[in-house]
mmCIF file with all atom_site columns, C-alpha atoms in Angstrom:
data_model
loop_
_atom_site.group_PDB
_atom_site.id
_atom_site.type_symbol
_atom_site.label_atom_id
_atom_site.label_alt_id
_atom_site.label_comp_id
_atom_site.label_asym_id
_atom_site.label_entity_id
_atom_site.label_seq_id
_atom_site.pdbx_PDB_ins_code
_atom_site.Cartn_x
_atom_site.Cartn_y
_atom_site.Cartn_z
_atom_site.occupancy
_atom_site.B_iso_or_equiv
_atom_site.pdbx_formal_charge
_atom_site.auth_seq_id
_atom_site.auth_comp_id
_atom_site.auth_asym_id
_atom_site.auth_atom_id
_atom_site.pdbx_PDB_model_num
ATOM 1   C CA . UNK A 1 1   ? 26.007 21.716  8.053   1.00 42.00 ? 8   UNK A CA 1
ATOM 2   C CA . UNK A 1 2   ? 22.402 20.727  10.852  1.00 45.00 ? 9   UNK A CA 1
ATOM 3   C CA . UNK A 1 3   ? 22.635 19.996  14.125  1.00 46.00 ? 10  UNK A CA 1
ATOM 4   C CA . UNK A 1 4   ? 20.745 16.865  15.341  1.00 46.00 ? 11  UNK A CA 1
ATOM 5   C CA . UNK A 1 5   ? 18.136 19.345  17.229  1.00 45.00 ? 12  UNK A CA 1
ATOM 6   C CA . UNK A 1 6   ? 17.664 20.407  13.621  1.00 41.00 ? 13  UNK A CA 1
ATOM 7   C CA . UNK A 1 7   ? 16.421 17.292  12.126  1.00 41.00 ? 14  UNK A CA 1
ATOM 8   C CA . UNK A 1 8   ? 15.100 16.436  15.060  1.00 43.00 ? 15  UNK A CA 1
ATOM 9   C CA . UNK A 1 9   ? 12.012 19.021  14.230  1.00 45.00 ? 16  UNK A CA 1
ATOM 10  C CA . UNK A 1 10  ? 11.447 17.565  10.627  1.00 58.00 ? 17  UNK A CA 1
ATOM 11  C CA . UNK A 1 11  ? 8.690  15.152  10.036  1.00 68.00 ? 18  UNK A CA 1
ATOM 12  C CA . UNK A 1 12  ? 10.628 13.549  7.179   1.00 84.00 ? 19  UNK A CA 1
ATOM 13  C CA . UNK A 1 13  ? 12.949 11.585  9.082   1.00 87.00 ? 20  UNK A CA 1
ATOM 14  C CA . UNK A 1 14  ? 13.092 8.297   10.120  1.00 86.00 ? 21  UNK A CA 1
ATOM 15  C CA . UNK A 1 15  ? 15.016 7.662   13.387  1.00 81.00 ? 22  UNK A CA 1
ATOM 16  C CA . UNK A 1 16  ? 16.796 4.012   13.968  1.00 77.00 ? 23  UNK A CA 1
ATOM 17  C CA . UNK A 1 17  ? 19.226 2.397   16.574  1.00 70.00 ? 24  UNK A CA 1
ATOM 18  C CA . UNK A 1 18  ? 18.197 5.446   20.009  1.00 68.00 ? 25  UNK A CA 1
ATOM 19  C CA . UNK A 1 19  ? 17.855 8.232   18.131  1.00 78.00 ? 26  UNK A CA 1
ATOM 20  C CA . UNK A 1 20  ? 21.760 7.425   17.032  1.00 78.00 ? 27  UNK A CA 1
ATOM 21  C CA . UNK A 1 21  ? 20.743 7.404   12.955  1.00 82.00 ? 28  UNK A CA 1
ATOM 22  C CA . UNK A 1 22  ? 17.625 8.218   10.682  1.00 87.00 ? 29  UNK A CA 1
ATOM 23  C CA . UNK A 1 23  ? 16.937 8.353   7.097   1.00 89.00 ? 30  UNK A CA 1
ATOM 24  C CA . UNK A 1 24  ? 14.844 10.949  4.665   1.00 92.00 ? 31  UNK A CA 1
ATOM 25  C CA . UNK A 1 25  ? 11.593 9.519   4.124   1.00 90.00 ? 32  UNK A CA 1
ATOM 26  C CA . UNK A 1 26  ? 12.589 10.637  0.359   1.00 91.00 ? 33  UNK A CA 1
ATOM 27  C CA . UNK A 1 27  ? 15.178 8.259   0.488   1.00 93.00 ? 34  UNK A CA 1
ATOM 28  C CA . UNK A 1 28  ? 12.960 5.261   1.362   1.00 94.00 ? 35  UNK A CA 1
ATOM 29  C CA . UNK A 1 29  ? 12.272 3.349   -2.355  1.00 95.00 ? 36  UNK A CA 1
ATOM 30  C CA . UNK A 1 30  ? 10.471 0.531   -0.105  1.00 95.00 ? 37  UNK A CA 1
ATOM 31  C CA . UNK A 1 31  ? 10.323 -1.007  2.647   1.00 95.00 ? 38  UNK A CA 1
ATOM 32  C CA . UNK A 1 32  ? 9.909  -5.586  3.301   1.00 96.00 ? 39  UNK A CA 1
ATOM 33  C CA . UNK A 1 33  ? 8.718  -7.241  6.408   1.00 95.00 ? 40  UNK A CA 1
ATOM 34  C CA . UNK A 1 34  ? 10.415 -9.921  7.422   1.00 94.00 ? 41  UNK A CA 1
ATOM 35  C CA . UNK A 1 35  ? 9.149  -12.210 10.255  1.00 90.00 ? 42  UNK A CA 1
ATOM 36  C CA . UNK A 1 36  ? 9.784  -9.153  13.337  1.00 91.00 ? 43  UNK A CA 1
ATOM 37  C CA . UNK A 1 37  ? 11.502 -7.014  11.019  1.00 94.00 ? 44  UNK A CA 1
ATOM 38  C CA . UNK A 1 38  ? 12.178 -4.718  8.508   1.00 93.00 ? 45  UNK A CA 1
ATOM 39  C CA . UNK A 1 39  ? 14.518 -4.165  5.442   1.00 95.00 ? 46  UNK A CA 1
ATOM 40  C CA . UNK A 1 40  ? 14.710 -0.324  4.140   1.00 94.00 ? 47  UNK A CA 1
ATOM 41  C CA . UNK A 1 41  ? 15.717 -0.489  0.129   1.00 95.00 ? 48  UNK A CA 1
ATOM 42  C CA . UNK A 1 42  ? 16.653 3.103   -0.310  1.00 94.00 ? 49  UNK A CA 1
ATOM 43  C CA . UNK A 1 43  ? 17.608 4.965   -3.220  1.00 94.00 ? 50  UNK A CA 1
ATOM 44  C CA . UNK A 1 44  ? 21.173 4.854   -3.224  1.00 93.00 ? 51  UNK A CA 1
ATOM 45  C CA . UNK A 1 45  ? 20.983 1.092   -3.405  1.00 92.00 ? 52  UNK A CA 1
ATOM 46  C CA . UNK A 1 46  ? 21.977 0.754   0.265   1.00 93.00 ? 53  UNK A CA 1
ATOM 47  C CA . UNK A 1 47  ? 19.728 -1.890  2.662   1.00 93.00 ? 54  UNK A CA 1
ATOM 48  C CA . UNK A 1 48  ? 19.329 -2.003  6.260   1.00 91.00 ? 55  UNK A CA 1
ATOM 49  C CA . UNK A 1 49  ? 16.875 -4.145  8.374   1.00 91.00 ? 56  UNK A CA 1
ATOM 50  C CA . UNK A 1 50  ? 15.415 -2.496  11.546  1.00 91.00 ? 57  UNK A CA 1
ATOM 51  C CA . UNK A 1 51  ? 14.454 -4.673  14.702  1.00 89.00 ? 58  UNK A CA 1
ATOM 52  C CA . UNK A 1 52  ? 10.981 -3.040  14.320  1.00 90.00 ? 59  UNK A CA 1
ATOM 53  C CA . UNK A 1 53  ? 7.766  -3.912  12.924  1.00 91.00 ? 60  UNK A CA 1
ATOM 54  C CA . UNK A 1 54  ? 6.882  -2.838  8.891   1.00 90.00 ? 61  UNK A CA 1
ATOM 55  C CA . UNK A 1 55  ? 3.058  -1.966  10.580  1.00 91.00 ? 62  UNK A CA 1
ATOM 56  C CA . UNK A 1 56  ? 5.162  0.795   13.038  1.00 89.00 ? 63  UNK A CA 1
ATOM 57  C CA . UNK A 1 57  ? 6.598  1.941   10.032  1.00 90.00 ? 64  UNK A CA 1
ATOM 58  C CA . UNK A 1 58  ? 3.652  2.470   8.051   1.00 90.00 ? 65  UNK A CA 1
ATOM 59  C CA . UNK A 1 59  ? 2.025  4.698   10.945  1.00 88.00 ? 66  UNK A CA 1
ATOM 60  C CA . UNK A 1 60  ? 5.121  6.741   10.638  1.00 87.00 ? 67  UNK A CA 1
ATOM 61  C CA . UNK A 1 61  ? 4.507  7.355   7.685   1.00 88.00 ? 68  UNK A CA 1
ATOM 62  C CA . UNK A 1 62  ? 1.063  7.582   6.858   1.00 82.00 ? 69  UNK A CA 1
ATOM 63  C CA . UNK A 1 63  ? 1.773  11.170  7.322   1.00 79.00 ? 70  UNK A CA 1
ATOM 64  C CA . UNK A 1 64  ? 3.520  11.738  4.167   1.00 79.00 ? 71  UNK A CA 1
ATOM 65  C CA . UNK A 1 65  ? 1.013  10.626  1.779   1.00 76.00 ? 72  UNK A CA 1
ATOM 66  C CA . UNK A 1 66  ? 3.114  8.964   -0.498  1.00 87.00 ? 73  UNK A CA 1
ATOM 67  C CA . UNK A 1 67  ? 3.689  5.177   1.049   1.00 91.00 ? 74  UNK A CA 1
ATOM 68  C CA . UNK A 1 68  ? 1.043  2.651   0.256   1.00 90.00 ? 75  UNK A CA 1
ATOM 69  C CA . UNK A 1 69  ? 0.946  -1.280  0.943   1.00 92.00 ? 76  UNK A CA 1
ATOM 70  C CA . UNK A 1 70  ? 1.263  -3.275  -2.122  1.00 92.00 ? 77  UNK A CA 1
ATOM 71  C CA . UNK A 1 71  ? 1.358  -6.270  -0.837  1.00 91.00 ? 78  UNK A CA 1
ATOM 72  C CA . UNK A 1 72  ? 0.817  -7.401  2.948   1.00 92.00 ? 79  UNK A CA 1
ATOM 73  C CA . UNK A 1 73  ? 4.833  -7.442  3.274   1.00 94.00 ? 80  UNK A CA 1
ATOM 74  C CA . UNK A 1 74  ? 5.704  -4.805  1.311   1.00 95.00 ? 81  UNK A CA 1
ATOM 75  C CA . UNK A 1 75  ? 5.646  -0.882  1.437   1.00 95.00 ? 82  UNK A CA 1
ATOM 76  C CA . UNK A 1 76  ? 6.424  1.127   -1.313  1.00 94.00 ? 83  UNK A CA 1
ATOM 77  C CA . UNK A 1 77  ? 7.283  4.934   -2.017  1.00 93.00 ? 84  UNK A CA 1
ATOM 78  C CA . UNK A 1 78  ? 4.687  6.384   -4.848  1.00 90.00 ? 85  UNK A CA 1
ATOM 79  C CA . UNK A 1 79  ? 7.442  8.980   -5.441  1.00 91.00 ? 86  UNK A CA 1
ATOM 80  C CA . UNK A 1 80  ? 9.514  5.918   -7.454  1.00 93.00 ? 87  UNK A CA 1
ATOM 81  C CA . UNK A 1 81  ? 6.587  4.305   -9.120  1.00 91.00 ? 88  UNK A CA 1
ATOM 82  C CA . UNK A 1 82  ? 7.062  3.930   -13.305 1.00 90.00 ? 89  UNK A CA 1
ATOM 83  C CA . UNK A 1 83  ? 4.045  1.988   -13.943 1.00 88.00 ? 90  UNK A CA 1
ATOM 84  C CA . UNK A 1 84  ? 2.064  -1.190  -13.478 1.00 86.00 ? 91  UNK A CA 1
ATOM 85  C CA . UNK A 1 85  ? 1.847  -4.544  -15.683 1.00 87.00 ? 92  UNK A CA 1
ATOM 86  C CA . UNK A 1 86  ? -0.348 -7.251  -15.490 1.00 86.00 ? 93  UNK A CA 1
ATOM 87  C CA . UNK A 1 87  ? 1.105  -10.844 -16.863 1.00 86.00 ? 94  UNK A CA 1
ATOM 88  C CA . UNK A 1 88  ? 0.845  -14.551 -15.978 1.00 88.00 ? 95  UNK A CA 1
ATOM 89  C CA . UNK A 1 89  ? 2.665  -14.245 -13.536 1.00 88.00 ? 96  UNK A CA 1
ATOM 90  C CA . UNK A 1 90  ? 0.651  -11.626 -11.719 1.00 88.00 ? 97  UNK A CA 1
ATOM 91  C CA . UNK A 1 91  ? 0.669  -7.579  -11.328 1.00 90.00 ? 98  UNK A CA 1
ATOM 92  C CA . UNK A 1 92  ? 4.051  -5.665  -11.273 1.00 92.00 ? 99  UNK A CA 1
ATOM 93  C CA . UNK A 1 93  ? 4.746  -2.308  -9.836  1.00 91.00 ? 100 UNK A CA 1
ATOM 94  C CA . UNK A 1 94  ? 8.238  -1.104  -11.594 1.00 92.00 ? 101 UNK A CA 1
ATOM 95  C CA . UNK A 1 95  ? 10.382 1.735   -10.097 1.00 94.00 ? 102 UNK A CA 1
ATOM 96  C CA . UNK A 1 96  ? 12.393 4.172   -11.044 1.00 93.00 ? 103 UNK A CA 1
ATOM 97  C CA . UNK A 1 97  ? 15.420 1.929   -9.835  1.00 92.00 ? 104 UNK A CA 1
ATOM 98  C CA . UNK A 1 98  ? 14.780 -0.373  -12.117 1.00 92.00 ? 105 UNK A CA 1
ATOM 99  C CA . UNK A 1 99  ? 13.167 -3.023  -9.380  1.00 94.00 ? 106 UNK A CA 1
ATOM 100 C CA . UNK A 1 100 ? 10.278 -5.143  -10.352 1.00 94.00 ? 107 UNK A CA 1
ATOM 101 C CA . UNK A 1 101 ? 7.762  -5.636  -7.081  1.00 94.00 ? 108 UNK A CA 1
ATOM 102 C CA . UNK A 1 102 ? 5.214  -7.630  -6.765  1.00 94.00 ? 109 UNK A CA 1
ATOM 103 C CA . UNK A 1 103 ? 1.043  -6.560  -5.984  1.00 93.00 ? 110 UNK A CA 1
ATOM 104 C CA . UNK A 1 104 ? -1.234 -8.117  -4.627  1.00 92.00 ? 111 UNK A CA 1
ATOM 105 C CA . UNK A 1 105 ? -4.138 -9.150  -6.314  1.00 88.00 ? 112 UNK A CA 1
ATOM 106 C CA . UNK A 1 106 ? -6.538 -7.019  -3.753  1.00 89.00 ? 113 UNK A CA 1
ATOM 107 C CA . UNK A 1 107 ? -4.047 -3.921  -3.525  1.00 87.00 ? 114 UNK A CA 1
ATOM 108 C CA . UNK A 1 108 ? -4.241 -3.180  -7.528  1.00 84.00 ? 115 UNK A CA 1
ATOM 109 C CA . UNK A 1 109 ? -7.815 -2.490  -7.586  1.00 81.00 ? 116 UNK A CA 1
ATOM 110 C CA . UNK A 1 110 ? -7.246 0.316   -5.383  1.00 77.00 ? 117 UNK A CA 1
ATOM 111 C CA . UNK A 1 111 ? -4.179 2.025   -7.936  1.00 72.00 ? 118 UNK A CA 1
ATOM 112 C CA . UNK A 1 112 ? -6.725 1.442   -10.608 1.00 69.00 ? 119 UNK A CA 1
ATOM 113 C CA . UNK A 1 113 ? -8.828 4.237   -10.293 1.00 58.00 ? 120 UNK A CA 1
ATOM 114 C CA . UNK A 1 114 ? -6.947 6.426   -8.879  1.00 54.00 ? 121 UNK A CA 1
ATOM 115 C CA . UNK A 1 115 ? -3.770 6.328   -11.092 1.00 49.00 ? 122 UNK A CA 1
ATOM 116 C CA . UNK A 1 116 ? -3.520 7.861   -14.603 1.00 49.00 ? 123 UNK A CA 1
ATOM 117 C CA . UNK A 1 117 ? -3.919 5.492   -17.636 1.00 47.00 ? 124 UNK A CA 1
ATOM 118 C CA . UNK A 1 118 ? -0.320 5.272   -18.510 1.00 47.00 ? 125 UNK A CA 1
ATOM 119 C CA . UNK A 1 119 ? 0.682  3.749   -15.418 1.00 55.00 ? 126 UNK A CA 1
ATOM 120 C CA . UNK A 1 120 ? -1.106 0.500   -16.452 1.00 50.00 ? 127 UNK A CA 1
ATOM 121 C CA . UNK A 1 121 ? 0.122  -1.437  -19.112 1.00 51.00 ? 128 UNK A CA 1
ATOM 122 C CA . UNK A 1 122 ? -1.979 -5.601  -20.287 1.00 44.00 ? 129 UNK A CA 1
#
């Protein structure tokens, strides 16, 4: 069993509640901004709200390389991305958890050049 000091050393952990609670970054599916709060959506279906802005978490998650903004208020873990879909309602990212996330027009452009062709369905 890992002690708190062992977990503190790990770079793939986000801390909450004055370092009383933590979550592993690979467990985070996506984050949504709610004014000055951030709502976390985890792989196991659990959700919780943090009193920090999403910008703070985006800066912490930059070194993992898996997270990117797909909308002004949404930060997505690319590990859970299965495909993109464009329809009359807009651009959508489908996740392995079964969820569908809106992707802004400006943000979809950065994926078109780097994502495999099978990610995009029209």
